[in-house]
Amino acid sequence: MDCIFCKIARGETESEVVHDGTDVMVFKDLHPKAPVHLLVIPKEHVASIAHLEENHAMLIQKIIYTAKRIAKEQGLAGYKLVFNVGRGGGQVIDHLHLHILGGWKNEEERAINV
Ligand code: 5GP
Ligand code: ZN
């Protein structure tokens, strides 16, 4: 499939990989909007949260638990987890991804628009 995140998942497009699991992958966002900005994706192509089916329950669980684990490994004291859903929600890449954002020094720096 001609999808940039599928290509990253298959290792066909370069990315700064932080975690490469069986079903999910974590890599650095190309245009970070926070000192730490990572993306958690399923390796399977799912377009967005709006496209989730009942059989994706374990997958979405894995995505969130992976985000929690990686955030801890990255030493983030606190962080934001963001799913943009559809163009109206600011989603640009049509492959499900969870943004992990953190590492701000103060509240002012935390004012972001993902
Ligand atoms: P969205 O707006 O769809 O929720 O977020 C897509 C994110 O993917 C953006 O933050 C953007 O910077 C990031 N991005 C787009 N293309 C690439 C790419 O080729 N590699 C990586 N690592 N990140 C990308
Ligand atoms: Zn894809």
PDB file of C-alpha atoms and ligand atoms in Angstrom:
ATOM      1  CA  MET A   1       0.000   0.000   0.000  1.00  0.00           C
ATOM      2  CA  ASP A   2       1.244   3.449  -0.910  1.00  0.00           C
ATOM      3  CA  CYS A   3       1.088   4.847   2.612  1.00  0.00           C
ATOM      4  CA  ILE A   4       4.053   6.604   4.187  1.00  0.00           C
ATOM      5  CA  PHE A   5       3.565   5.032   7.632  1.00  0.00           C
ATOM      6  CA  CYS A   6       3.129   1.541   6.102  1.00  0.00           C
ATOM      7  CA  LYS A   7       6.460   2.136   4.371  1.00  0.00           C
ATOM      8  CA  ILE A   8       8.049   3.184   7.670  1.00  0.00           C
ATOM      9  CA  ALA A   9       6.551   0.063   9.319  1.00  0.00           C
ATOM     10  CA  ARG A  10       8.109  -2.110   6.585  1.00  0.00           C
ATOM     11  CA  GLY A  11      11.451  -0.326   6.884  1.00  0.00           C
ATOM     12  CA  GLU A  12      11.207   0.966   3.310  1.00  0.00           C
ATOM     13  CA  THR A  13      11.237   4.609   4.396  1.00  0.00           C
ATOM     14  CA  GLU A  14      13.739   5.877   6.919  1.00  0.00           C
ATOM     15  CA  SER A  15      12.673   7.022  10.345  1.00  0.00           C
ATOM     16  CA  GLU A  16      14.257   7.351  13.756  1.00  0.00           C
ATOM     17  CA  VAL A  17      12.849   4.211  15.334  1.00  0.00           C
ATOM     18  CA  VAL A  18      12.482   4.161  19.115  1.00  0.00           C
ATOM     19  CA  HIS A  19      10.650   0.831  19.390  1.00  0.00           C
ATOM     20  CA  ASP A  20      10.007  -1.897  16.827  1.00  0.00           C
ATOM     21  CA  GLY A  21       7.549  -4.483  18.126  1.00  0.00           C
ATOM     22  CA  THR A  22       5.517  -7.243  16.518  1.00  0.00           C
ATOM     23  CA  ASP A  23       2.355  -5.225  16.023  1.00  0.00           C
ATOM     24  CA  VAL A  24       3.329  -1.653  16.839  1.00  0.00           C
ATOM     25  CA  MET A  25       6.187   0.700  16.159  1.00  0.00           C
ATOM     26  CA  VAL A  26       7.347   3.968  17.693  1.00  0.00           C
ATOM     27  CA  PHE A  27       9.405   6.560  15.830  1.00  0.00           C
ATOM     28  CA  LYS A  28      10.294  10.235  16.070  1.00  0.00           C
ATOM     29  CA  ASP A  29       8.027  12.748  14.369  1.00  0.00           C
ATOM     30  CA  LEU A  30       9.796  14.374  11.421  1.00  0.00           C
ATOM     31  CA  HIS A  31       8.600  17.859  12.430  1.00  0.00           C
ATOM     32  CA  PRO A  32       8.560  17.758  16.232  1.00  0.00           C
ATOM     33  CA  LYS A  33       6.105  20.060  17.988  1.00  0.00           C
ATOM     34  CA  ALA A  34       7.515  19.328  21.440  1.00  0.00           C
ATOM     35  CA  PRO A  35      11.012  18.564  22.819  1.00  0.00           C
ATOM     36  CA  VAL A  36       9.951  14.901  22.687  1.00  0.00           C
ATOM     37  CA  HIS A  37       7.481  14.098  19.882  1.00  0.00           C
ATOM     38  CA  LEU A  38       6.984  10.439  19.034  1.00  0.00           C
ATOM     39  CA  LEU A  39       4.391   8.570  17.000  1.00  0.00           C
ATOM     40  CA  VAL A  40       3.021   5.161  17.929  1.00  0.00           C
ATOM     41  CA  ILE A  41       1.570   3.282  14.957  1.00  0.00           C
ATOM     42  CA  PRO A  42       0.079  -0.143  14.354  1.00  0.00           C
ATOM     43  CA  LYS A  43       2.032  -2.037  11.682  1.00  0.00           C
ATOM     44  CA  GLU A  44      -1.312  -3.004  10.155  1.00  0.00           C
ATOM     45  CA  HIS A  45      -2.859  -0.255   8.058  1.00  0.00           C
ATOM     46  CA  VAL A  46      -5.849   1.238   9.875  1.00  0.00           C
ATOM     47  CA  ALA A  47      -6.771   4.671   8.542  1.00  0.00           C
ATOM     48  CA  SER A  48      -7.884   6.351  11.765  1.00  0.00           C
ATOM     49  CA  ILE A  49      -9.716   5.941  15.066  1.00  0.00           C
ATOM     50  CA  ALA A  50     -12.903   6.361  13.015  1.00  0.00           C
ATOM     51  CA  HIS A  51     -11.988   3.196  11.099  1.00  0.00           C
ATOM     52  CA  LEU A  52     -11.497   0.965  14.165  1.00  0.00           C
ATOM     53  CA  GLU A  53     -13.429  -2.295  14.194  1.00  0.00           C
ATOM     54  CA  GLU A  54     -14.252  -4.472  17.214  1.00  0.00           C
ATOM     55  CA  ASN A  55     -11.368  -6.813  16.345  1.00  0.00           C
ATOM     56  CA  HIS A  56      -8.907  -3.932  16.850  1.00  0.00           C
ATOM     57  CA  ALA A  57      -9.506  -3.827  20.613  1.00  0.00           C
ATOM     58  CA  MET A  58      -6.212  -5.570  21.444  1.00  0.00           C
ATOM     59  CA  LEU A  59      -4.343  -3.409  18.971  1.00  0.00           C
ATOM     60  CA  ILE A  60      -5.542  -0.132  20.453  1.00  0.00           C
ATOM     61  CA  GLN A  61      -4.720  -1.483  23.912  1.00  0.00           C
ATOM     62  CA  LYS A  62      -1.203  -2.248  22.719  1.00  0.00           C
ATOM     63  CA  ILE A  63      -0.813   1.234  21.231  1.00  0.00           C
ATOM     64  CA  ILE A  64      -1.750   2.912  24.510  1.00  0.00           C
ATOM     65  CA  TYR A  65       0.316   0.610  26.734  1.00  0.00           C
ATOM     66  CA  THR A  66       3.299   1.053  24.414  1.00  0.00           C
ATOM     67  CA  ALA A  67       2.895   4.829  24.647  1.00  0.00           C
ATOM     68  CA  LYS A  68       2.870   4.583  28.440  1.00  0.00           C
ATOM     69  CA  ARG A  69       5.991   2.392  28.510  1.00  0.00           C
ATOM     70  CA  ILE A  70       7.951   4.475  26.010  1.00  0.00           C
ATOM     71  CA  ALA A  71       7.030   7.728  27.771  1.00  0.00           C
ATOM     72  CA  LYS A  72       8.453   6.266  30.974  1.00  0.00           C
ATOM     73  CA  GLU A  73      11.588   5.054  29.197  1.00  0.00           C
ATOM     74  CA  GLN A  74      12.045   8.546  27.755  1.00  0.00           C
ATOM     75  CA  GLY A  75      11.885   9.939  31.296  1.00  0.00           C
ATOM     76  CA  LEU A  76       8.811  12.067  30.639  1.00  0.00           C
ATOM     77  CA  ALA A  77       7.338  13.313  33.903  1.00  0.00           C
ATOM     78  CA  GLY A  78       4.097  14.168  32.160  1.00  0.00           C
ATOM     79  CA  TYR A  79       2.973  14.095  28.557  1.00  0.00           C
ATOM     80  CA  LYS A  80       0.114  14.437  26.137  1.00  0.00           C
ATOM     81  CA  LEU A  81      -1.318  11.635  24.015  1.00  0.00           C
ATOM     82  CA  VAL A  82      -3.150  12.858  20.928  1.00  0.00           C
ATOM     83  CA  PHE A  83      -5.132  11.136  18.186  1.00  0.00           C
ATOM     84  CA  ASN A  84      -6.140  13.466  15.366  1.00  0.00           C
ATOM     85  CA  VAL A  85      -9.160  11.977  13.614  1.00  0.00           C
ATOM     86  CA  GLY A  86     -10.029  12.951  10.041  1.00  0.00           C
ATOM     87  CA  ARG A  87      -9.244  16.208   8.245  1.00  0.00           C
ATOM     88  CA  GLY A  88     -11.647  18.063  10.547  1.00  0.00           C
ATOM     89  CA  GLY A  89      -9.566  16.843  13.484  1.00  0.00           C
ATOM     90  CA  GLY A  90      -6.283  17.847  11.894  1.00  0.00           C
ATOM     91  CA  GLN A  91      -5.256  14.378  10.693  1.00  0.00           C
ATOM     92  CA  VAL A  92      -2.921  14.617   7.709  1.00  0.00           C
ATOM     93  CA  ILE A  93      -1.537  11.071   7.460  1.00  0.00           C
ATOM     94  CA  ASP A  94      -4.271   8.478   6.967  1.00  0.00           C
ATOM     95  CA  HIS A  95      -2.589   5.749   8.978  1.00  0.00           C
ATOM     96  CA  LEU A  96      -3.609   5.579  12.624  1.00  0.00           C
ATOM     97  CA  HIS A  97      -1.029   7.159  14.931  1.00  0.00           C
ATOM     98  CA  LEU A  98      -0.862   8.262  18.523  1.00  0.00           C
ATOM     99  CA  HIS A  99       1.235  11.353  19.203  1.00  0.00           C
ATOM    100  CA  ILE A 100       3.335  11.302  22.387  1.00  0.00           C
ATOM    101  CA  LEU A 101       4.328  14.845  23.289  1.00  0.00           C
ATOM    102  CA  GLY A 102       6.387  15.946  26.251  1.00  0.00           C
ATOM    103  CA  GLY A 103       9.643  17.223  27.621  1.00  0.00           C
ATOM    104  CA  TRP A 104       8.598  20.852  28.144  1.00  0.00           C
ATOM    105  CA  LYS A 105      10.470  22.924  30.696  1.00  0.00           C
ATOM    106  CA  ASN A 106       7.474  25.038  31.697  1.00  0.00           C
ATOM    107  CA  GLU A 107       3.801  25.706  31.064  1.00  0.00           C
ATOM    108  CA  GLU A 108       4.494  28.386  28.464  1.00  0.00           C
ATOM    109  CA  GLU A 109       6.537  25.997  26.372  1.00  0.00           C
ATOM    110  CA  ARG A 110       3.709  23.472  26.609  1.00  0.00           C
ATOM    111  CA  ALA A 111       1.335  25.652  24.577  1.00  0.00           C
ATOM    112  CA  ILE A 112       1.296  23.487  21.450  1.00  0.00           C
ATOM    113  CA  ASN A 113      -0.942  22.904  18.509  1.00  0.00           C
ATOM    114  CA  VAL A 114      -0.458  19.404  17.117  1.00  0.00           C
TER     115      VAL A 114
HETATM  116  P1  5GP B   1      -1.382  14.087  11.900  1.00  0.00           P
HETATM  117  O1  5GP B   1      -1.533  15.559  11.623  1.00  0.00           O
HETATM  118  O2  5GP B   1      -1.790  13.239  10.724  1.00  0.00           O
HETATM  119  O3  5GP B   1      -2.032  13.662  13.195  1.00  0.00           O
HETATM  120  O4  5GP B   1       0.143  13.870  12.166  1.00  0.00           O
HETATM  121  C1  5GP B   1       1.057  13.394  11.219  1.00  0.00           C
HETATM  122  C2  5GP B   1       2.426  13.613  11.796  1.00  0.00           C
HETATM  123  O5  5GP B   1       3.333  12.857  11.027  1.00  0.00           O
HETATM  124  C3  5GP B   1       2.901  15.072  11.761  1.00  0.00           C
HETATM  125  O6  5GP B   1       3.216  15.486  13.077  1.00  0.00           O
HETATM  126  C4  5GP B   1       4.111  15.030  10.845  1.00  0.00           C
HETATM  127  O7  5GP B   1       5.152  15.897  11.281  1.00  0.00           O
HETATM  128  C5  5GP B   1       4.529  13.583  10.875  1.00  0.00           C
HETATM  129  N1  5GP B   1       5.138  13.089   9.646  1.00  0.00           N
HETATM  130  C6  5GP B   1       4.693  13.301   8.370  1.00  0.00           C
HETATM  131  N2  5GP B   1       5.453  12.651   7.483  1.00  0.00           N
HETATM  132  C7  5GP B   1       6.402  11.993   8.200  1.00  0.00           C
HETATM  133  C8  5GP B   1       7.496  11.146   7.827  1.00  0.00           C
HETATM  134  O8  5GP B   1       7.736  10.840   6.661  1.00  0.00           O
HETATM  135  N3  5GP B   1       8.267  10.663   8.845  1.00  0.00           N
HETATM  136  C9  5GP B   1       8.013  10.962  10.153  1.00  0.00           C
HETATM  137  N4  5GP B   1       8.845  10.440  11.076  1.00  0.00           N
HETATM  138  N5  5GP B   1       6.994  11.761  10.538  1.00  0.00           N
HETATM  139  C10 5GP B   1       6.199  12.272   9.573  1.00  0.00           C
HETATM  140 ZN    ZN B   2      -0.599   2.684   6.214  1.00  0.00          ZN
END
